[in-house]
Amino acid sequence: MGATNFAELNQQFGIFGQLNVKSGSVALPLIEVENANARARISAYGSHILSFKPHGHEDVLWISQKSDYESGKPIRGGIPICWPWFGSHPTDPQIPIHGFVRRVPWRILSTEKIDEGTTRIEIGLTHAEAMHETWRHRYELKSVITVSEQLDLELITRNIGDEAIVFSEALHTYFNVSEISEIEIEGLAGCAYIEEIDARKTHAIEPGKIRFNSEVDRVYQDTTAECIIIDPGFQRKIRIGKSGSLTTVVWNPWIAKSKRMPDFDDEEYHTMVCVETANAMKNTITLKPGETHSIRTQLSVESIL
Ligand code: BG6
């Protein structure tokens, strides 16, 4: 790929008073949005949303101070897109987890000012731009991001090949919280989950609200439920709506795993939690030739006083 001309890209996609395209991590376009409702930053590397800050609130998303911004490495925080496999590779455990599209450049397709407080961005990737030697299928991916008082992220997968494709996926959202041991997550009571810690797999049913006092790495199956993060320290609730998703993943690495991750500070587990809108394990997707699948999440904030 030749050097990106950011001035030209900004001329093509910039929106006066609302959206700028400039040079970001890995020398790839960074989209900065500021409208009447919120600010957001989105990298074309992985079509990765880095920040979403509704006016008057703390950032909804969390990003590590130790994140790598290097070609071939994932960004730690924000919303990585995991596709076409979530977690371990389906056949080869040596291959890095969470698919390959979070580690490659995507293309800005369009930007649009819907109104003073609403901005829409579309970013795409196809098999012609990124393939993996173990996953050689013809696909089109489009991420549609709408920044308003809420953040709306839709990932659309289209099978443009002539055989069925099988994939799992996640909008792997890292939320910014005041203190992990004081928050609660509501919405998954009664839901079956598999917890994977140190290669042990524990099957259980969620009894009520989730609280954190040790590592949590749970894949909740067959759930369409909205989740709510209740955060007394930030005096807010984050509402996580979703559609086209039957899996929700909840993750906090706690002390030992934080120490094992080089791009994650030892103490950062205090101020983040992942609640991931996904389709994984028994909720893996099969898409016939010509078919389209959409997974979508909507994040919004309410004050609690
Ligand atoms: C979560 C998984 O979705 O992602 C965890 O459930 C994993 O097991 C975490 O550690 C982070 O993965 P990565 O590849 O971004 O370090």
Short mmCIF file of C-alpha atoms and ligand atoms in Angstrom, two decimals:
data_model
loop_
_atom_site.label_atom_id
_atom_site.label_comp_id
_atom_site.label_asym_id
_atom_site.label_seq_id
_atom_site.Cartn_x
_atom_site.Cartn_y
_atom_site.Cartn_z
CA MET A 1 0.00 0.00 0.00
CA GLY A 2 1.39 3.43 -0.91
CA ALA A 3 1.64 6.29 1.58
CA THR A 4 -1.78 7.61 2.57
CA ASN A 5 -2.52 11.16 1.58
CA PHE A 6 -4.41 12.35 4.66
CA ALA A 7 -5.22 15.78 3.22
CA GLU A 8 -6.95 14.11 0.26
CA LEU A 9 -8.80 11.68 2.53
CA ASN A 10 -9.94 14.56 4.70
CA GLN A 11 -11.13 16.42 1.63
CA GLN A 12 -13.10 13.36 0.51
CA PHE A 13 -14.56 12.29 3.88
CA GLY A 14 -14.19 15.25 6.27
CA ILE A 15 -17.40 17.04 7.35
CA PHE A 16 -16.99 20.71 8.20
CA GLY A 17 -17.55 21.30 11.93
CA GLN A 18 -18.18 17.59 12.65
CA LEU A 19 -15.58 15.13 11.32
CA ASN A 20 -11.86 15.17 10.54
CA VAL A 21 -9.63 12.51 9.05
CA LYS A 22 -5.99 12.67 10.10
CA SER A 23 -2.95 10.43 10.56
CA GLY A 24 -3.42 7.98 13.43
CA SER A 25 -1.82 4.83 14.78
CA VAL A 26 0.13 2.59 12.37
CA ALA A 27 0.12 5.60 9.95
CA LEU A 28 -3.52 4.83 9.18
CA PRO A 29 -6.48 7.18 9.08
CA LEU A 30 -7.92 8.31 12.38
CA ILE A 31 -11.46 9.69 12.26
CA GLU A 32 -12.31 12.31 14.87
CA VAL A 33 -15.96 13.14 15.34
CA GLU A 34 -17.42 15.93 17.44
CA ASN A 35 -21.12 16.75 17.13
CA ALA A 36 -23.80 18.28 19.36
CA ASN A 37 -24.11 15.06 21.39
CA ALA A 38 -20.72 13.41 21.68
CA ARG A 39 -17.10 12.98 20.64
CA ALA A 40 -15.63 9.80 19.18
CA ARG A 41 -12.34 8.57 17.73
CA ILE A 42 -12.20 5.71 15.27
CA SER A 43 -9.12 4.12 13.70
CA ALA A 44 -9.17 2.60 10.22
CA TYR A 45 -6.81 -0.03 11.70
CA GLY A 46 -9.27 -2.83 12.45
CA SER A 47 -12.19 -0.38 12.08
CA HIS A 48 -11.53 0.11 15.75
CA ILE A 49 -13.57 2.57 17.86
CA LEU A 50 -11.10 4.01 20.38
CA SER A 51 -13.26 6.45 22.29
CA PHE A 52 -16.91 7.50 22.72
CA LYS A 53 -17.59 10.39 25.05
CA PRO A 54 -21.12 11.77 25.26
CA HIS A 55 -20.93 15.44 26.37
CA GLY A 56 -21.03 15.75 30.17
CA HIS A 57 -19.87 12.16 30.82
CA GLU A 58 -16.61 10.27 31.25
CA ASP A 59 -15.55 8.24 28.22
CA VAL A 60 -17.76 5.14 27.85
CA LEU A 61 -14.82 3.18 26.42
CA TRP A 62 -11.55 2.25 28.09
CA ILE A 63 -8.15 2.03 26.45
CA SER A 64 -4.89 0.83 27.98
CA GLN A 65 -2.04 3.25 28.52
CA LYS A 66 0.22 0.38 27.46
CA SER A 67 -1.60 -0.49 24.24
CA ASP A 68 0.58 -1.26 21.23
CA TYR A 69 -0.23 0.73 18.14
CA GLU A 70 1.84 -1.43 15.82
CA SER A 71 1.04 -3.13 12.55
CA GLY A 72 0.09 -6.77 13.15
CA LYS A 73 -0.77 -6.24 16.83
CA PRO A 74 -4.26 -5.62 18.23
CA ILE A 75 -5.11 -2.39 20.06
CA ARG A 76 -5.86 -3.01 23.76
CA GLY A 77 -9.16 -1.33 24.55
CA GLY A 78 -11.98 0.44 22.71
CA ILE A 79 -13.96 -1.94 20.49
CA PRO A 80 -11.82 -4.49 18.65
CA ILE A 81 -13.76 -6.41 16.01
CA CYS A 82 -13.13 -10.15 16.43
CA TRP A 83 -13.89 -12.04 13.20
CA PRO A 84 -14.08 -14.71 11.68
CA TRP A 85 -13.26 -16.56 14.87
CA PHE A 86 -13.81 -15.48 18.46
CA GLY A 87 -11.44 -16.96 21.07
CA SER A 88 -9.28 -19.86 19.92
CA HIS A 89 -8.94 -20.61 16.22
CA PRO A 90 -11.42 -23.43 15.39
CA THR A 91 -8.73 -25.94 14.36
CA ASP A 92 -5.28 -24.60 15.33
CA PRO A 93 -4.68 -23.39 18.93
CA GLN A 94 -1.29 -21.91 17.87
CA ILE A 95 -2.96 -19.24 15.73
CA PRO A 96 -3.69 -15.98 17.60
CA ILE A 97 -7.17 -15.74 19.10
CA HIS A 98 -10.02 -13.46 17.97
CA GLY A 99 -9.52 -13.63 14.18
CA PHE A 100 -7.42 -11.50 11.85
CA VAL A 101 -9.49 -8.43 10.95
CA ARG A 102 -8.58 -6.47 14.10
CA ARG A 103 -4.93 -6.52 12.93
CA VAL A 104 -5.33 -5.12 9.40
CA PRO A 105 -6.18 -1.78 7.75
CA TRP A 106 -9.79 -1.24 6.69
CA ARG A 107 -11.07 1.35 4.18
CA ILE A 108 -13.30 4.35 4.89
CA LEU A 109 -16.35 3.93 2.63
CA SER A 110 -18.48 6.94 3.53
CA THR A 111 -19.20 9.61 6.13
CA GLU A 112 -22.45 11.49 6.59
CA LYS A 113 -23.86 14.25 8.76
CA ILE A 114 -27.38 13.08 9.59
CA ASP A 115 -28.10 16.17 11.74
CA GLU A 116 -26.23 18.46 14.15
CA GLY A 117 -25.95 15.68 16.74
CA THR A 118 -25.67 12.56 14.58
CA THR A 119 -22.76 11.41 12.39
CA ARG A 120 -22.54 8.15 10.47
CA ILE A 121 -19.37 6.45 9.24
CA GLU A 122 -19.02 3.30 7.15
CA ILE A 123 -15.76 1.34 7.02
CA GLY A 124 -15.20 -1.82 4.99
CA LEU A 125 -12.93 -4.78 4.34
CA THR A 126 -13.05 -7.61 1.78
CA HIS A 127 -11.23 -10.87 1.12
CA ALA A 128 -9.24 -9.07 -1.59
CA GLU A 129 -7.66 -6.90 1.16
CA ALA A 130 -7.30 -9.42 3.99
CA MET A 131 -7.34 -13.20 4.12
CA HIS A 132 -5.85 -15.77 6.42
CA GLU A 133 -4.14 -18.91 5.16
CA THR A 134 -6.59 -21.00 7.22
CA TRP A 135 -9.65 -19.00 6.22
CA ARG A 136 -9.78 -18.47 2.47
CA HIS A 137 -13.33 -17.37 1.73
CA ARG A 138 -14.79 -14.51 -0.28
CA TYR A 139 -16.42 -12.04 2.09
CA GLU A 140 -17.41 -8.41 2.49
CA LEU A 141 -17.44 -6.78 5.92
CA LYS A 142 -18.94 -3.39 6.63
CA SER A 143 -18.96 -1.63 9.97
CA VAL A 144 -21.58 1.09 10.29
CA ILE A 145 -20.89 3.48 13.18
CA THR A 146 -23.40 6.10 14.28
CA VAL A 147 -22.25 8.65 16.83
CA SER A 148 -25.09 10.49 18.57
CA GLU A 149 -26.17 10.55 22.22
CA GLN A 150 -25.65 6.82 21.90
CA LEU A 151 -23.01 4.87 20.00
CA ASP A 152 -24.43 2.43 17.48
CA LEU A 153 -22.08 -0.13 15.91
CA GLU A 154 -23.30 -2.63 13.33
CA LEU A 155 -21.04 -5.20 11.66
CA ILE A 156 -22.47 -6.62 8.45
CA THR A 157 -20.99 -9.79 6.95
CA ARG A 158 -21.81 -10.76 3.38
CA ASN A 159 -20.85 -14.07 1.85
CA ILE A 160 -19.89 -13.28 -1.76
CA GLY A 161 -18.34 -16.69 -2.42
CA ASP A 162 -19.97 -19.85 -3.73
CA GLU A 163 -19.79 -21.98 -0.59
CA ALA A 164 -21.19 -21.57 2.93
CA ILE A 165 -18.97 -19.78 5.45
CA VAL A 166 -18.86 -20.57 9.16
CA PHE A 167 -17.66 -17.90 11.56
CA SER A 168 -17.83 -16.58 15.10
CA GLU A 169 -17.48 -12.91 16.01
CA ALA A 170 -17.48 -10.27 18.74
CA LEU A 171 -17.76 -6.53 19.17
CA HIS A 172 -15.24 -6.83 21.99
CA THR A 173 -16.21 -3.73 23.96
CA TYR A 174 -13.93 -2.47 26.77
CA PHE A 175 -15.91 -0.21 29.13
CA ASN A 176 -14.43 2.50 31.31
CA VAL A 177 -15.55 2.01 34.94
CA SER A 178 -14.68 3.81 38.18
CA GLU A 179 -13.66 0.68 40.18
CA ILE A 180 -14.33 -2.93 39.13
CA SER A 181 -15.09 -4.15 42.68
CA GLU A 182 -17.90 -1.60 43.02
CA ILE A 183 -19.79 -2.08 39.77
CA GLU A 184 -22.58 -4.55 38.97
CA ILE A 185 -23.79 -5.94 35.67
CA GLU A 186 -27.47 -6.60 35.30
CA GLY A 187 -29.29 -8.56 32.58
CA LEU A 188 -27.84 -12.07 32.55
CA ALA A 189 -29.66 -13.68 35.53
CA GLY A 190 -30.80 -17.21 34.65
CA CYS A 191 -28.45 -17.44 31.66
CA ALA A 192 -26.15 -20.46 31.14
CA TYR A 193 -22.46 -19.71 30.82
CA ILE A 194 -19.08 -21.35 30.36
CA GLU A 195 -16.23 -19.84 32.35
CA GLU A 196 -12.75 -20.40 30.95
CA ILE A 197 -9.95 -19.68 33.40
CA ASP A 198 -6.55 -21.43 33.18
CA ALA A 199 -7.98 -23.90 30.60
CA ARG A 200 -10.59 -25.13 33.09
CA LYS A 201 -14.15 -24.96 31.79
CA THR A 202 -16.87 -24.42 34.36
CA HIS A 203 -20.53 -24.60 33.32
CA ALA A 204 -23.00 -22.68 35.47
CA ILE A 205 -26.16 -20.58 35.50
CA GLU A 206 -25.87 -16.90 36.41
CA PRO A 207 -27.80 -16.45 39.66
CA GLY A 208 -28.28 -12.66 39.54
CA LYS A 209 -26.26 -9.51 39.04
CA ILE A 210 -22.55 -10.02 38.27
CA ARG A 211 -20.06 -8.64 40.80
CA PHE A 212 -16.28 -8.89 40.61
CA ASN A 213 -13.78 -10.05 43.23
CA SER A 214 -11.58 -12.31 41.08
CA GLU A 215 -10.92 -13.08 37.38
CA VAL A 216 -14.09 -13.44 35.29
CA ASP A 217 -14.04 -14.84 31.72
CA ARG A 218 -17.57 -16.01 30.91
CA VAL A 219 -19.26 -16.85 27.63
CA TYR A 220 -23.03 -16.57 28.12
CA GLN A 221 -24.96 -18.53 25.48
CA ASP A 222 -28.39 -18.13 23.89
CA THR A 223 -29.02 -14.66 25.25
CA THR A 224 -30.53 -11.65 23.50
CA ALA A 225 -30.68 -9.67 26.76
CA GLU A 226 -29.72 -6.04 27.13
CA CYS A 227 -27.05 -5.59 29.84
CA ILE A 228 -26.60 -2.65 32.18
CA ILE A 229 -23.36 -1.69 33.93
CA ILE A 230 -24.26 0.06 37.18
CA ASP A 231 -21.36 2.28 38.23
CA PRO A 232 -21.91 4.21 41.50
CA GLY A 233 -18.43 5.83 41.33
CA PHE A 234 -19.16 7.48 37.98
CA GLN A 235 -22.81 7.92 39.04
CA ARG A 236 -24.02 6.38 35.82
CA LYS A 237 -25.50 3.34 34.13
CA ILE A 238 -24.26 2.15 30.75
CA ARG A 239 -26.98 0.41 28.78
CA ILE A 240 -25.73 -2.17 26.25
CA GLY A 241 -28.42 -3.04 23.74
CA LYS A 242 -27.88 -5.61 21.02
CA SER A 243 -29.40 -7.42 18.05
CA GLY A 244 -28.23 -10.26 15.80
CA SER A 245 -26.27 -11.65 18.75
CA LEU A 246 -26.91 -14.71 20.93
CA THR A 247 -23.70 -14.66 22.96
CA THR A 248 -22.49 -12.16 25.56
CA VAL A 249 -18.95 -12.37 26.94
CA VAL A 250 -17.98 -10.79 30.26
CA TRP A 251 -14.28 -10.45 31.04
CA ASN A 252 -12.02 -8.87 33.65
CA PRO A 253 -8.48 -10.29 33.92
CA TRP A 254 -7.99 -9.36 37.61
CA ILE A 255 -4.47 -9.48 39.15
CA ALA A 256 -2.52 -12.49 37.79
CA LYS A 257 -3.70 -12.28 34.16
CA SER A 258 -3.12 -8.50 34.08
CA LYS A 259 0.51 -9.19 34.97
CA ARG A 260 0.82 -11.71 32.13
CA MET A 261 -0.34 -9.24 29.44
CA PRO A 262 2.51 -6.98 28.18
CA ASP A 263 0.14 -4.39 26.69
CA PHE A 264 -1.90 -4.02 29.90
CA ASP A 265 -0.72 -2.26 33.05
CA ASP A 266 -0.79 -4.37 36.23
CA GLU A 267 -3.30 -2.05 37.93
CA GLU A 268 -5.54 -1.32 34.94
CA TYR A 269 -7.96 -4.15 35.68
CA HIS A 270 -9.50 -1.82 38.30
CA THR A 271 -10.96 0.55 35.71
CA MET A 272 -12.19 -1.68 32.87
CA VAL A 273 -14.68 -4.42 32.12
CA CYS A 274 -15.48 -6.11 28.82
CA VAL A 275 -19.10 -6.86 27.96
CA GLU A 276 -18.95 -8.24 24.44
CA THR A 277 -21.78 -8.57 21.96
CA ALA A 278 -20.93 -11.81 20.19
CA ASN A 279 -21.89 -15.00 18.38
CA ALA A 280 -19.58 -17.80 19.52
CA MET A 281 -19.36 -21.48 20.49
CA LYS A 282 -22.84 -23.00 19.96
CA ASN A 283 -24.02 -19.66 18.55
CA THR A 284 -21.50 -19.76 15.66
CA ILE A 285 -22.97 -18.46 12.37
CA THR A 286 -23.29 -20.30 9.05
CA LEU A 287 -23.90 -18.05 6.06
CA LYS A 288 -24.89 -19.41 2.64
CA PRO A 289 -23.60 -17.85 -0.60
CA GLY A 290 -25.21 -14.46 -1.18
CA GLU A 291 -26.50 -14.18 2.41
CA THR A 292 -25.91 -11.30 4.80
CA HIS A 293 -25.66 -11.32 8.59
CA SER A 294 -25.74 -8.33 10.94
CA ILE A 295 -24.60 -8.02 14.56
CA ARG A 296 -25.25 -4.75 16.31
CA THR A 297 -24.79 -3.01 19.63
CA GLN A 298 -26.03 0.30 21.03
CA LEU A 299 -24.32 1.94 24.01
CA SER A 300 -25.93 4.71 26.00
CA VAL A 301 -25.38 6.41 29.34
CA GLU A 302 -27.83 7.50 32.05
CA SER A 303 -26.88 9.49 35.15
CA ILE A 304 -27.77 8.04 38.54
CA LEU A 305 -27.71 10.53 41.37
C1 BG6 B 1 -11.83 -12.06 25.94
C2 BG6 B 1 -11.56 -13.51 26.24
O1 BG6 B 1 -12.89 -11.96 25.05
O2 BG6 B 1 -10.67 -11.47 25.34
C3 BG6 B 1 -10.34 -13.60 27.16
O3 BG6 B 1 -12.72 -14.08 26.81
C4 BG6 B 1 -9.15 -12.92 26.51
O4 BG6 B 1 -10.04 -14.97 27.40
C5 BG6 B 1 -9.55 -11.48 26.18
O5 BG6 B 1 -8.06 -12.94 27.39
C6 BG6 B 1 -8.45 -10.65 25.54
O6 BG6 B 1 -7.94 -11.25 24.40
P1 BG6 B 1 -6.71 -10.59 23.64
O7 BG6 B 1 -6.34 -11.51 22.50
O8 BG6 B 1 -7.20 -9.27 23.11
O9 BG6 B 1 -5.63 -10.45 24.65
#
